[in-house]
Short mmCIF file of C-alpha atoms (C1' of nucleotides) in Angstrom, two decimals:
data_model
loop_
_atom_site.label_atom_id
_atom_site.label_comp_id
_atom_site.label_asym_id
_atom_site.label_seq_id
_atom_site.Cartn_x
_atom_site.Cartn_y
_atom_site.Cartn_z
CA UNK A 23 125.39 111.31 56.46
CA UNK A 24 127.65 109.21 53.37
CA UNK A 25 124.67 107.97 51.00
CA UNK A 26 126.50 105.04 50.58
CA UNK A 27 126.64 104.44 54.16
CA UNK A 28 122.85 104.87 54.23
CA UNK A 29 121.92 102.48 51.59
CA UNK A 30 123.45 99.84 53.46
CA UNK A 31 121.65 100.77 56.94
CA UNK A 32 118.52 101.06 54.64
CA UNK A 33 118.35 97.90 53.52
CA UNK A 34 119.05 96.19 56.90
CA UNK A 35 116.26 97.68 58.07
CA UNK A 36 113.86 97.18 55.45
CA UNK A 37 115.17 93.29 55.29
CA UNK A 38 114.93 93.42 59.55
CA UNK A 39 111.70 94.61 59.15
CA UNK A 40 112.83 97.44 61.19
CA UNK A 41 111.63 101.18 61.66
CA UNK A 42 113.76 103.62 59.71
CA UNK A 43 113.52 107.47 60.20
CA UNK A 44 115.68 109.15 58.28
CA UNK A 45 116.15 113.48 57.67
CA UNK A 46 116.75 114.33 53.71
CA UNK A 47 117.33 117.13 52.03
CA UNK A 48 114.56 115.95 48.60
CA UNK A 49 112.51 116.22 45.58
CA UNK A 50 109.53 114.14 45.81
CA UNK A 51 106.53 113.68 42.91
CA UNK A 52 103.39 111.06 43.77
CA UNK A 53 101.00 109.77 41.25
CA UNK A 54 97.63 107.66 42.31
CA UNK A 55 94.51 109.39 43.54
CA UNK A 56 96.05 112.77 42.13
CA UNK A 57 99.03 113.74 41.45
CA UNK A 58 101.45 115.97 43.20
CA UNK A 59 105.32 117.52 43.62
CA UNK A 60 107.18 119.12 46.00
CA UNK A 61 110.64 121.24 45.16
CA UNK A 62 113.71 120.54 47.39
CA UNK A 63 113.60 121.07 50.36
CA UNK A 64 114.60 118.94 53.76
CA UNK A 65 112.22 116.85 55.71
CA UNK A 66 111.70 113.44 58.31
CA UNK A 67 110.98 110.49 56.58
CA UNK A 68 109.44 107.50 58.23
CA UNK A 69 109.16 103.65 56.88
CA UNK A 70 106.97 101.38 59.79
CA UNK A 71 107.57 98.17 59.88
CA UNK A 72 104.01 97.62 57.85
CA UNK A 73 105.51 99.60 55.03
CA UNK A 74 103.79 102.78 55.94
CA UNK A 75 105.80 105.74 53.97
CA UNK A 76 105.15 109.26 56.14
CA UNK A 77 106.89 112.21 54.61
CA UNK A 78 106.92 115.68 57.28
CA UNK A 79 108.43 118.92 56.80
CA UNK A 80 109.18 120.74 59.61
CA UNK A 81 106.09 122.11 60.44
CA UNK A 82 102.09 121.00 60.86
CA UNK A 83 100.54 117.83 62.29
CA UNK A 84 100.14 115.63 58.56
CA UNK A 85 102.54 114.62 56.34
CA UNK A 86 102.71 116.17 53.21
CA UNK A 87 103.54 112.76 51.15
CA UNK A 88 102.52 109.32 52.39
CA UNK A 89 102.18 106.01 50.81
CA UNK A 90 99.51 102.98 52.93
CA UNK A 91 100.93 100.06 54.46
CA UNK A 92 101.94 97.04 52.15
CA UNK A 93 104.15 99.27 49.49
CA UNK A 94 107.18 98.17 48.01
CA UNK A 95 110.19 100.48 48.52
CA UNK A 96 113.49 100.78 46.05
CA UNK A 97 116.40 102.29 47.09
CA UNK A 98 118.73 102.89 44.10
CA UNK A 99 121.54 105.57 43.04
CA UNK A 100 120.47 108.10 40.35
CA UNK A 101 123.62 109.68 39.08
CA UNK A 102 125.35 110.52 42.75
CA UNK A 103 122.00 111.15 44.68
CA UNK A 104 119.53 108.12 45.52
CA UNK A 105 116.29 107.59 44.31
CA UNK A 106 113.62 105.71 46.80
CA UNK A 107 111.03 104.28 44.42
CA UNK A 108 107.72 103.86 46.94
CA UNK A 109 104.83 101.54 44.39
CA UNK A 110 101.38 100.09 45.71
CA UNK A 111 100.43 98.22 43.12
CA UNK A 112 96.82 97.61 44.34
CA UNK A 113 95.75 100.96 44.65
CA UNK A 114 98.09 101.81 41.56
CA UNK A 115 100.00 103.99 43.74
CA UNK A 116 103.67 104.99 43.44
CA UNK A 117 106.30 108.27 45.17
CA UNK A 118 109.76 109.05 44.03
CA UNK A 119 112.25 111.13 46.42
CA UNK A 120 115.30 111.62 45.23
CA UNK A 121 117.31 112.40 47.99
CA UNK A 122 120.09 115.17 47.21
CA UNK A 123 121.65 114.86 50.56
CA UNK A 124 120.76 112.38 53.93
CA UNK A 125 121.11 114.77 57.30
CA UNK A 126 120.83 111.37 59.49
CA UNK A 127 119.45 107.45 59.50
CA UNK A 128 118.25 105.12 62.34
CA UNK A 129 116.35 102.59 62.81
CA UNK A 130 115.09 100.35 65.48
CA UNK A 131 112.91 96.91 65.58
CA UNK A 132 109.29 98.26 67.70
CA UNK A 133 107.30 95.83 69.61
CA UNK A 134 104.52 97.16 70.12
CA UNK A 135 100.87 95.62 70.88
CA UNK A 136 98.90 98.12 73.11
CA UNK A 137 96.06 99.62 71.90
CA UNK A 138 94.64 103.32 72.91
CA UNK A 139 91.93 103.36 75.26
CA UNK A 140 90.28 106.68 74.55
CA UNK A 141 87.78 108.27 76.32
CA UNK A 142 85.10 111.40 75.39
CA UNK A 143 83.82 109.87 72.37
CA UNK A 144 81.03 110.49 70.57
CA UNK A 145 79.71 106.88 71.81
CA UNK A 146 80.70 108.17 75.04
CA UNK A 147 78.30 110.75 74.91
CA UNK A 148 75.24 108.64 73.84
CA UNK A 149 76.74 106.16 76.92
CA UNK A 150 76.19 109.02 79.43
CA UNK A 151 72.67 110.13 77.98
CA UNK A 152 71.32 106.77 78.35
CA UNK A 153 72.47 106.41 82.05
CA UNK A 154 71.79 109.98 83.09
CA UNK A 155 68.32 110.65 80.37
CA UNK A 156 67.44 113.66 83.16
CA UNK A 157 70.23 115.50 80.81
CA UNK A 158 68.13 115.25 77.73
CA UNK A 159 64.78 116.74 79.70
CA UNK A 160 62.51 115.53 82.89
CA UNK A 161 60.83 112.11 82.09
CA UNK A 162 63.24 110.92 79.35
CA UNK A 163 63.02 106.96 79.17
CA UNK A 164 66.15 105.55 77.04
CA UNK A 165 65.01 102.83 74.40
CA UNK A 166 68.87 101.62 72.89
CA UNK A 167 72.14 103.23 71.65
CA UNK A 168 73.17 102.98 67.83
CA UNK A 169 73.07 99.68 66.45
CA UNK A 170 70.87 98.25 68.94
CA UNK A 171 68.09 100.02 66.59
CA UNK A 172 67.56 98.12 63.49
CA UNK A 173 66.71 101.88 61.87
CA UNK A 174 70.62 102.76 61.28
CA UNK A 175 73.28 104.11 63.46
CA UNK A 176 70.71 106.36 65.67
CA UNK A 177 73.39 107.24 68.55
CA UNK A 178 69.95 107.54 71.16
CA UNK A 179 66.58 106.55 71.01
CA UNK A 180 63.97 107.12 73.47
CA UNK A 181 60.29 107.68 74.35
CA UNK A 182 59.47 111.23 76.02
CA UNK A 183 57.47 112.20 79.06
CA UNK A 184 54.07 112.34 76.66
CA UNK A 185 55.11 108.95 74.99
CA UNK A 186 56.36 110.22 71.33
CA UNK A 187 59.37 108.95 70.56
CA UNK A 188 62.45 110.84 70.06
CA UNK A 189 65.58 110.50 68.43
CA UNK A 190 68.70 111.79 69.83
CA UNK A 191 72.25 112.59 67.15
CA UNK A 192 75.46 113.44 69.43
CA UNK A 193 78.69 115.37 68.52
CA UNK A 194 81.22 115.52 70.36
CA UNK A 195 82.34 118.67 69.50
CA UNK A 196 80.38 121.76 67.07
CA UNK A 197 77.19 120.36 65.37
CA UNK A 198 77.05 121.50 61.72
CA UNK A 199 74.55 121.81 58.90
CA UNK A 200 75.37 117.85 58.49
CA UNK A 201 74.27 116.97 62.16
CA UNK A 202 71.49 118.64 61.25
CA UNK A 203 70.28 116.56 58.08
CA UNK A 204 72.00 113.51 59.44
CA UNK A 205 68.82 113.98 62.76
CA UNK A 206 66.17 114.80 60.18
CA UNK A 207 67.32 111.94 58.30
CA UNK A 208 67.14 109.18 60.96
CA UNK A 209 63.74 110.94 62.33
CA UNK A 210 62.18 110.19 59.11
CA UNK A 211 63.04 106.85 58.63
CA UNK A 212 61.92 106.05 61.99
CA UNK A 213 59.01 107.82 61.24
CA UNK A 214 57.90 106.33 58.44
CA UNK A 215 58.99 102.50 59.51
CA UNK A 216 56.79 102.89 62.63
CA UNK A 217 54.17 104.89 60.98
CA UNK A 218 53.89 107.24 63.45
CA UNK A 219 52.26 110.99 63.13
CA UNK A 220 55.44 112.64 64.76
CA UNK A 221 58.99 112.21 66.26
CA UNK A 222 60.72 114.28 67.99
CA UNK A 223 64.84 115.28 66.93
CA UNK A 224 67.18 116.20 69.98
CA UNK A 225 70.84 117.25 68.66
CA UNK A 226 73.14 116.69 71.60
CA UNK A 227 76.37 118.18 71.86
CA UNK A 228 78.49 121.69 73.20
CA UNK A 229 78.05 123.87 71.06
CA UNK A 230 75.70 124.71 67.60
CA UNK A 231 76.27 126.83 64.89
CA UNK A 232 74.61 129.62 63.86
CA UNK A 233 73.47 128.57 60.59
CA UNK A 234 72.60 124.77 61.73
CA UNK A 235 70.65 125.85 64.76
CA UNK A 236 68.07 127.77 62.25
CA UNK A 237 68.66 124.97 60.13
CA UNK A 238 67.71 122.91 63.01
CA UNK A 239 64.44 125.14 64.50
CA UNK A 240 62.80 125.14 60.93
CA UNK A 241 62.78 121.33 61.10
CA UNK A 242 60.94 121.53 64.41
CA UNK A 243 64.12 119.46 66.20
CA UNK A 244 65.55 121.05 69.45
CA UNK A 245 69.17 121.65 70.73
CA UNK A 246 70.75 120.10 73.78
CA UNK A 247 74.06 121.43 75.37
CA UNK A 248 76.07 118.64 76.55
CA UNK A 249 79.65 118.31 77.04
CA UNK A 250 81.48 114.74 76.15
CA UNK A 251 82.14 113.14 79.19
CA UNK A 252 86.16 112.33 79.73
CA UNK A 253 87.03 110.38 82.76
CA UNK A 254 89.29 106.73 81.97
CA UNK A 255 88.37 106.21 85.55
CA UNK A 256 90.30 102.66 85.50
CA UNK A 257 93.22 104.23 84.48
CA UNK A 258 93.46 106.75 86.97
CA UNK A 259 92.43 105.88 90.23
CA UNK A 260 95.75 105.14 91.19
CA UNK A 261 97.15 109.06 90.19
CA UNK A 262 93.98 110.86 90.21
CA UNK A 263 95.40 113.83 92.55
CA UNK A 264 98.47 114.05 90.88
CA UNK A 265 96.59 114.47 87.42
CA UNK A 266 93.88 116.23 88.71
CA UNK A 267 95.90 119.21 90.70
CA UNK A 268 97.87 118.94 87.09
CA UNK A 269 94.46 119.93 86.02
CA UNK A 270 93.26 122.69 87.72
CA UNK A 271 96.88 124.17 86.99
CA UNK A 272 96.49 124.35 83.45
CA UNK B 7 120.62 104.31 74.47
CA UNK B 8 122.12 106.34 77.93
CA UNK B 9 118.78 108.38 79.12
CA UNK B 10 121.04 110.71 80.44
CA UNK B 11 123.32 111.34 76.85
CA UNK B 12 119.31 111.27 75.50
CA UNK B 13 118.63 114.37 78.03
CA UNK B 14 121.78 116.55 77.05
CA UNK B 15 120.49 115.73 73.24
CA UNK B 16 116.79 116.91 73.32
CA UNK B 17 117.69 120.07 75.56
CA UNK B 18 120.15 120.93 72.67
CA UNK B 19 117.51 120.15 69.91
CA UNK B 20 114.73 122.53 71.44
CA UNK B 21 117.03 125.08 72.17
CA UNK B 22 117.92 124.98 68.42
CA UNK B 23 114.51 124.50 67.27
CA UNK B 24 115.44 121.58 65.49
CA UNK B 25 113.77 118.53 64.62
CA UNK B 26 114.04 115.65 67.03
CA UNK B 27 113.00 112.43 66.32
CA UNK B 28 113.52 109.14 68.68
CA UNK B 29 112.49 105.22 69.23
CA UNK B 30 111.34 104.61 73.11
CA UNK B 31 109.68 102.21 75.30
CA UNK B 32 107.29 104.17 76.98
CA UNK B 33 103.67 104.45 78.38
CA UNK B 34 101.65 107.65 77.49
CA UNK B 35 99.15 109.48 79.54
CA UNK B 36 96.41 112.34 77.27
CA UNK B 37 94.49 114.56 78.20
CA UNK B 38 92.54 117.61 76.62
CA UNK B 39 89.54 117.71 73.68
CA UNK B 40 89.49 113.74 75.02
CA UNK B 41 91.70 111.73 77.78
CA UNK B 42 93.57 108.75 76.55
CA UNK B 43 95.42 106.06 78.07
CA UNK B 44 98.61 103.98 76.20
CA UNK B 45 100.55 101.20 77.74
CA UNK B 46 104.17 100.27 77.68
CA UNK B 47 105.60 99.75 73.93
CA UNK B 48 107.99 100.89 71.47
CA UNK B 49 106.91 104.31 69.08
CA UNK B 50 108.75 106.65 67.10
CA UNK B 51 108.22 110.50 68.94
CA UNK B 52 108.85 113.37 66.79
CA UNK B 53 108.76 116.90 67.70
CA UNK B 54 109.09 119.32 65.00
CA UNK B 55 110.61 122.96 65.04
CA UNK B 56 106.85 124.56 65.45
CA UNK B 57 106.66 122.37 68.26
CA UNK B 58 104.25 119.95 66.88
CA UNK B 59 104.52 116.30 68.43
CA UNK B 60 103.43 112.83 66.97
CA UNK B 61 103.51 109.67 68.08
CA UNK B 62 103.16 107.09 65.90
CA UNK B 63 103.02 102.93 66.82
CA UNK B 64 104.69 100.62 64.51
CA UNK B 65 101.68 100.79 62.09
CA UNK B 66 98.86 102.97 60.69
CA UNK B 67 98.90 106.01 58.91
CA UNK B 68 97.82 107.98 61.77
CA UNK B 69 99.82 109.15 64.85
CA UNK B 70 98.40 107.42 68.05
CA UNK B 71 98.93 110.99 69.83
CA UNK B 72 99.84 114.25 68.77
CA UNK B 73 99.74 117.47 70.30
CA UNK B 74 99.64 120.61 67.87
CA UNK B 75 102.09 123.21 67.08
CA UNK B 76 103.05 125.97 69.85
CA UNK B 77 103.36 122.55 72.34
CA UNK B 78 105.69 122.86 75.24
CA UNK B 79 108.04 120.15 76.09
CA UNK B 80 109.48 119.72 79.70
CA UNK B 81 111.87 116.42 79.89
CA UNK B 82 112.93 115.64 83.58
CA UNK B 83 113.67 113.06 85.40
CA UNK B 84 111.08 110.63 87.15
CA UNK B 85 113.14 107.99 89.18
CA UNK B 86 115.10 106.29 86.68
CA UNK B 87 112.78 107.11 83.54
CA UNK B 88 112.67 110.27 82.27
CA UNK B 89 109.49 112.41 81.72
CA UNK B 90 108.19 113.72 78.97
CA UNK B 91 105.32 116.27 79.92
CA UNK B 92 104.03 118.58 77.01
CA UNK B 93 101.83 121.33 77.44
CA UNK B 94 99.30 123.72 75.41
CA UNK B 95 98.00 125.96 77.30
CA UNK B 96 95.36 127.94 74.50
CA UNK B 97 94.06 124.77 73.92
CA UNK B 98 93.94 123.11 77.41
CA UNK B 99 95.86 119.77 76.81
CA UNK B 100 98.49 118.13 78.05
CA UNK B 101 100.45 114.95 77.56
CA UNK B 102 102.93 112.91 79.78
CA UNK B 103 104.71 110.13 78.47
CA UNK B 104 107.19 108.09 80.44
CA UNK B 105 110.71 106.67 78.13
CA UNK B 106 111.50 103.72 80.06
CA UNK B 107 114.12 102.98 77.42
CA UNK B 108 115.15 105.31 74.42
CA UNK B 109 116.35 103.31 71.75
CA UNK B 110 117.60 105.90 69.31
CA UNK B 111 117.38 110.08 68.76
CA UNK B 112 118.66 112.24 66.36
CA UNK B 113 118.08 115.93 65.42
CA UNK B 114 118.47 118.27 62.62
CA UNK B 115 117.82 121.84 61.28
CA UNK B 116 115.37 121.63 58.85
CA UNK B 117 115.13 124.16 55.75
CA UNK B 118 111.59 123.79 53.98
CA UNK B 119 109.87 126.72 51.96
CA UNK B 120 108.63 124.32 49.82
CA UNK B 121 104.77 123.88 48.50
CA UNK B 122 103.04 121.11 47.51
CA UNK B 123 101.64 121.28 44.24
CA UNK B 124 98.54 118.96 43.71
CA UNK B 125 95.93 118.42 40.93
CA UNK B 126 93.09 115.70 41.22
CA UNK B 127 91.18 117.75 43.28
CA UNK B 128 87.57 118.64 43.62
CA UNK B 129 88.27 122.44 42.26
CA UNK B 130 89.87 120.64 39.35
CA UNK B 131 87.28 118.00 38.74
CA UNK B 132 85.25 121.58 38.19
CA UNK B 133 87.33 123.67 36.03
CA UNK B 134 87.76 120.77 34.10
CA UNK B 135 83.67 120.94 33.74
CA UNK B 136 84.07 124.35 33.04
CA UNK B 137 86.48 124.13 30.41
CA UNK B 138 84.41 120.49 29.00
CA UNK B 139 80.90 121.15 29.25
CA UNK B 140 79.98 118.05 26.88
CA UNK B 141 80.70 116.31 30.36
CA UNK B 142 78.02 117.55 31.82
CA UNK B 143 75.82 117.28 28.29
CA UNK B 144 75.17 118.74 25.35
CA UNK B 145 74.03 122.38 25.33
CA UNK B 146 75.62 123.00 28.73
CA UNK B 147 76.97 126.34 29.09
CA UNK B 148 78.74 126.89 32.39
CA UNK B 149 78.22 130.35 34.19
CA UNK B 150 81.03 130.12 37.03
CA UNK B 151 82.94 127.91 39.35
CA UNK B 152 82.77 128.26 43.56
CA UNK B 153 83.02 131.01 45.09
CA UNK B 154 82.17 133.76 42.09
CA UNK B 155 78.42 132.92 42.68
CA UNK B 156 77.18 134.90 45.52
CA UNK B 157 74.63 131.78 46.42
CA UNK B 158 77.45 129.75 48.47
CA UNK B 159 80.42 127.60 47.98
CA UNK B 160 78.47 126.23 44.40
CA UNK B 161 80.62 124.03 42.69
CA UNK B 162 79.82 124.74 39.47
CA UNK B 163 76.80 126.60 38.03
CA UNK B 164 74.87 126.93 34.24
CA UNK B 165 72.26 127.08 32.14
CA UNK B 166 71.05 123.70 29.99
CA UNK B 167 69.62 123.28 26.58
CA UNK B 168 66.37 125.18 27.58
CA UNK B 169 67.83 127.07 30.08
CA UNK B 170 67.20 126.21 33.31
CA UNK B 171 69.59 126.45 35.58
CA UNK B 172 71.61 123.87 37.14
CA UNK B 173 73.06 123.36 39.99
CA UNK B 174 76.87 120.76 39.88
CA UNK B 175 78.36 119.26 43.10
CA UNK B 176 81.46 117.58 42.19
CA UNK B 177 83.26 114.76 44.15
CA UNK B 178 86.06 113.30 43.34
CA UNK B 179 85.73 109.84 45.06
CA UNK B 180 82.49 108.48 46.25
CA UNK B 181 79.31 110.40 46.68
CA UNK B 182 77.64 110.07 49.50
CA UNK B 183 74.44 111.23 51.26
CA UNK B 184 76.15 114.35 52.45
CA UNK B 185 76.91 115.13 48.86
CA UNK B 186 73.26 114.46 47.83
CA UNK B 187 71.88 117.15 50.55
CA UNK B 188 74.86 119.56 50.11
CA UNK B 189 73.41 119.56 46.49
CA UNK B 190 70.48 119.88 47.58
CA UNK B 191 70.43 122.73 50.03
CA UNK B 192 72.14 124.55 47.39
CA UNK B 193 69.69 124.07 45.02
CA UNK B 194 66.76 125.02 46.95
CA UNK B 195 69.10 128.30 47.89
CA UNK B 196 69.19 129.38 44.64
CA UNK B 197 66.02 128.15 43.74
CA UNK B 198 64.29 130.77 46.48
CA UNK B 199 67.14 133.69 45.99
CA UNK B 200 66.22 134.14 42.21
CA UNK B 201 62.41 133.52 42.67
CA UNK B 202 61.87 129.88 40.34
CA UNK B 203 59.69 127.24 39.21
CA UNK B 204 62.55 125.01 38.88
CA UNK B 205 66.04 124.54 39.29
CA UNK B 206 68.10 121.11 37.91
CA UNK B 207 70.78 119.49 40.08
CA UNK B 208 73.23 117.38 39.01
CA UNK B 209 75.58 115.52 40.89
CA UNK B 210 79.58 114.95 39.11
CA UNK B 211 81.17 112.13 40.38
CA UNK B 212 83.38 109.00 39.47
CA UNK B 213 81.02 106.37 41.73
CA UNK B 214 77.74 107.08 44.03
CA UNK B 215 76.39 105.09 47.03
CA UNK B 216 73.48 103.16 46.29
CA UNK B 217 71.39 105.03 49.01
CA UNK B 218 72.65 108.53 47.57
CA UNK B 219 71.65 107.65 44.48
CA UNK B 220 68.51 106.50 45.67
CA UNK B 221 68.15 110.09 47.37
CA UNK B 222 69.54 111.87 44.61
CA UNK B 223 66.63 110.38 42.67
CA UNK B 224 63.60 110.91 45.14
CA UNK B 225 65.18 114.92 44.71
CA UNK B 226 64.58 114.84 41.12
CA UNK B 227 68.85 115.47 40.64
CA UNK B 228 71.19 113.44 37.90
CA UNK B 229 73.96 111.69 38.77
CA UNK B 230 77.33 111.66 36.29
CA UNK B 231 80.21 109.61 35.89
CA UNK B 232 82.88 112.08 36.09
CA UNK B 233 86.40 111.34 36.98
CA UNK B 234 88.85 113.59 38.33
CA UNK B 235 91.50 115.09 36.31
CA UNK B 236 95.19 114.24 37.54
CA UNK B 237 97.89 116.23 35.12
CA UNK B 238 101.03 117.97 37.03
CA UNK B 239 101.34 119.30 32.89
CA UNK B 240 104.09 121.92 34.35
CA UNK B 241 105.74 119.32 35.97
CA UNK B 242 105.22 116.94 33.69
CA UNK B 243 106.61 118.24 30.51
CA UNK B 244 110.58 117.26 30.75
CA UNK B 245 110.43 113.76 31.96
CA UNK B 246 106.71 112.86 30.69
CA UNK B 247 107.79 109.80 28.74
CA UNK B 248 109.68 108.51 31.91
CA UNK B 249 106.31 108.71 33.63
CA UNK B 250 104.25 107.50 31.64
CA UNK B 251 105.96 104.62 30.81
CA UNK B 252 105.98 103.63 34.53
CA UNK B 253 102.28 104.66 35.08
CA UNK B 254 101.27 102.35 32.49
CA UNK B 255 103.77 99.77 33.73
CA UNK B 256 101.90 99.58 37.18
"C1'" DG C 23 89.14 133.64 64.81
"C1'" DG C 24 84.66 131.42 63.33
"C1'" DG C 25 82.42 129.12 60.18
"C1'" DG C 26 81.95 125.81 56.15
"C1'" DA C 27 83.76 122.15 53.15
"C1'" DG C 28 87.51 119.42 51.34
"C1'" DA C 29 90.92 115.87 52.09
"C1'" DG C 30 95.70 111.21 47.59
"C1'" DA C 31 91.58 112.36 54.38
"C1'" DT C 32 91.95 107.37 57.99
"C1'" DG C 33 90.30 104.36 60.65
"C1'" DC C 34 86.55 101.63 62.32
"C1'" DC C 35 82.82 98.76 62.43
"C1'" DG C 36 78.66 96.71 60.58
"C1'" DC C 37 76.76 93.74 56.85
"C1'" DG D 19 84.93 93.71 49.81
"C1'" DC D 20 81.87 97.96 50.46
"C1'" DG D 21 78.72 101.15 53.53
"C1'" DG D 22 77.72 104.19 56.51
"C1'" DC D 23 80.19 106.72 59.57
"C1'" DA D 24 83.31 109.43 63.98
"C1'" DT D 25 87.68 111.74 64.36
"C1'" DT D 26 91.58 114.62 70.28
"C1'" DT D 27 90.07 114.74 62.37
"C1'" DC D 28 93.64 118.30 59.88
"C1'" DT D 29 93.86 122.26 56.20
"C1'" DC D 30 92.48 125.71 53.37
"C1'" DC D 31 89.50 129.76 52.60
"C1'" DC D 32 86.44 133.67 53.03
"C1'" DC D 33 83.76 136.03 56.23
#
DNA sequence: GGGGAGAGATGCCGC
DNA sequence: GCGGCATTTCTCCCC
């Protein structure tokens, strides 16, 4: 693609607040919270309507370079190449992308007001345990979830059969050191604030690392193997059979 | 863009292992580690040569949906629409994207073997303190960095003026609870393994949260305000003056 | 391949 | 705005 043609297309897209995506052979310098340099290669570059900039290499999930929303983007000639100079004054960040060759470029106005509906989060786990307390243990009585307590972001709070207070911390994947220490912080906080002798702590997760389990037990806490729930019931009911069939197929 | 035309272009791109980027009006269902649904809207969709799939809405840095590398992608008719069915058998994940309209599409073979050169990381901080021990305090003598010690991932280890062992934990941004507890874990570990009465702990970061500072002091540890270094010396020397001028300008 | 920890993390929700 | 924390975190490094 001709650079002069790209320059025009870029300007129109920016003026129209359209999303622009282009592939180019380029070098990239960044300076801001850190500093980086990326030598010459082919990348996909995207500028969104909110002026977020993303640079993607041919592999990997994450952008190799990026600028946050609200960044200013200026494209100009630098000899026979084009220079994309992106600046975010508020964040004191800037990027310089030298475009040696533009492979393709496209832009379009995007309309999208939808938000993702997601299940299987840590909060969903806490709600499941709130509604199915026997998953913690027989006789467990849930009191409240999350910010419903004044003692911090405790996932789930309740009493056991002998009326001892129980703090439950949920992790949707692997429970590690950090989860154990979170639990310890919460249990200690609530023990002090309520003037109790003892508070039980339970870590609920599908899995726990061996070291974290040791630390958990050293603190007198317990582990419960619990899977996060994954059911988009509202959105599934009209296509359940097909979806479940495909699930089984995998 | 005609859907039949897109179908052909998609197949060629997949066969050639090219990157493909297209904008489309679509709905998206995902099932795997979690489950999600995204109602109809315009998005940018990218499939990389390594078969990573990214879905971007018009704003924000992160993809709203994605599939990891090594995913299989099948495009086929579903009535008058196209269905992109992406599966990762190993991860037991799948995604179904119904394309109601394709706004644009482009693909290209990308050549890129370069890796990002980055400075200003936590490791760079530790190295700076190793070479400039007076930034910790007068009389501080560094012993080793990171994995050079047998006692874990301790950022920096040394002796103070009175030959007391000092454990230093670096954070490149805000030091929080987790940083304090990391420091405590390391200090305790090394104290026990060396059979010492006391070990000093220092948290080095540009900033620390009030609660973390309180916990730090309760543990008898100290805070040092330190900025991470940001100098790509190798890559800067031939353009220093221009770059620094622009930096000042911001 | 799993564990442990950083990241230019980002995003969300609370105060 | 900052603080605290989850994330389909991702990524790297080391065992």
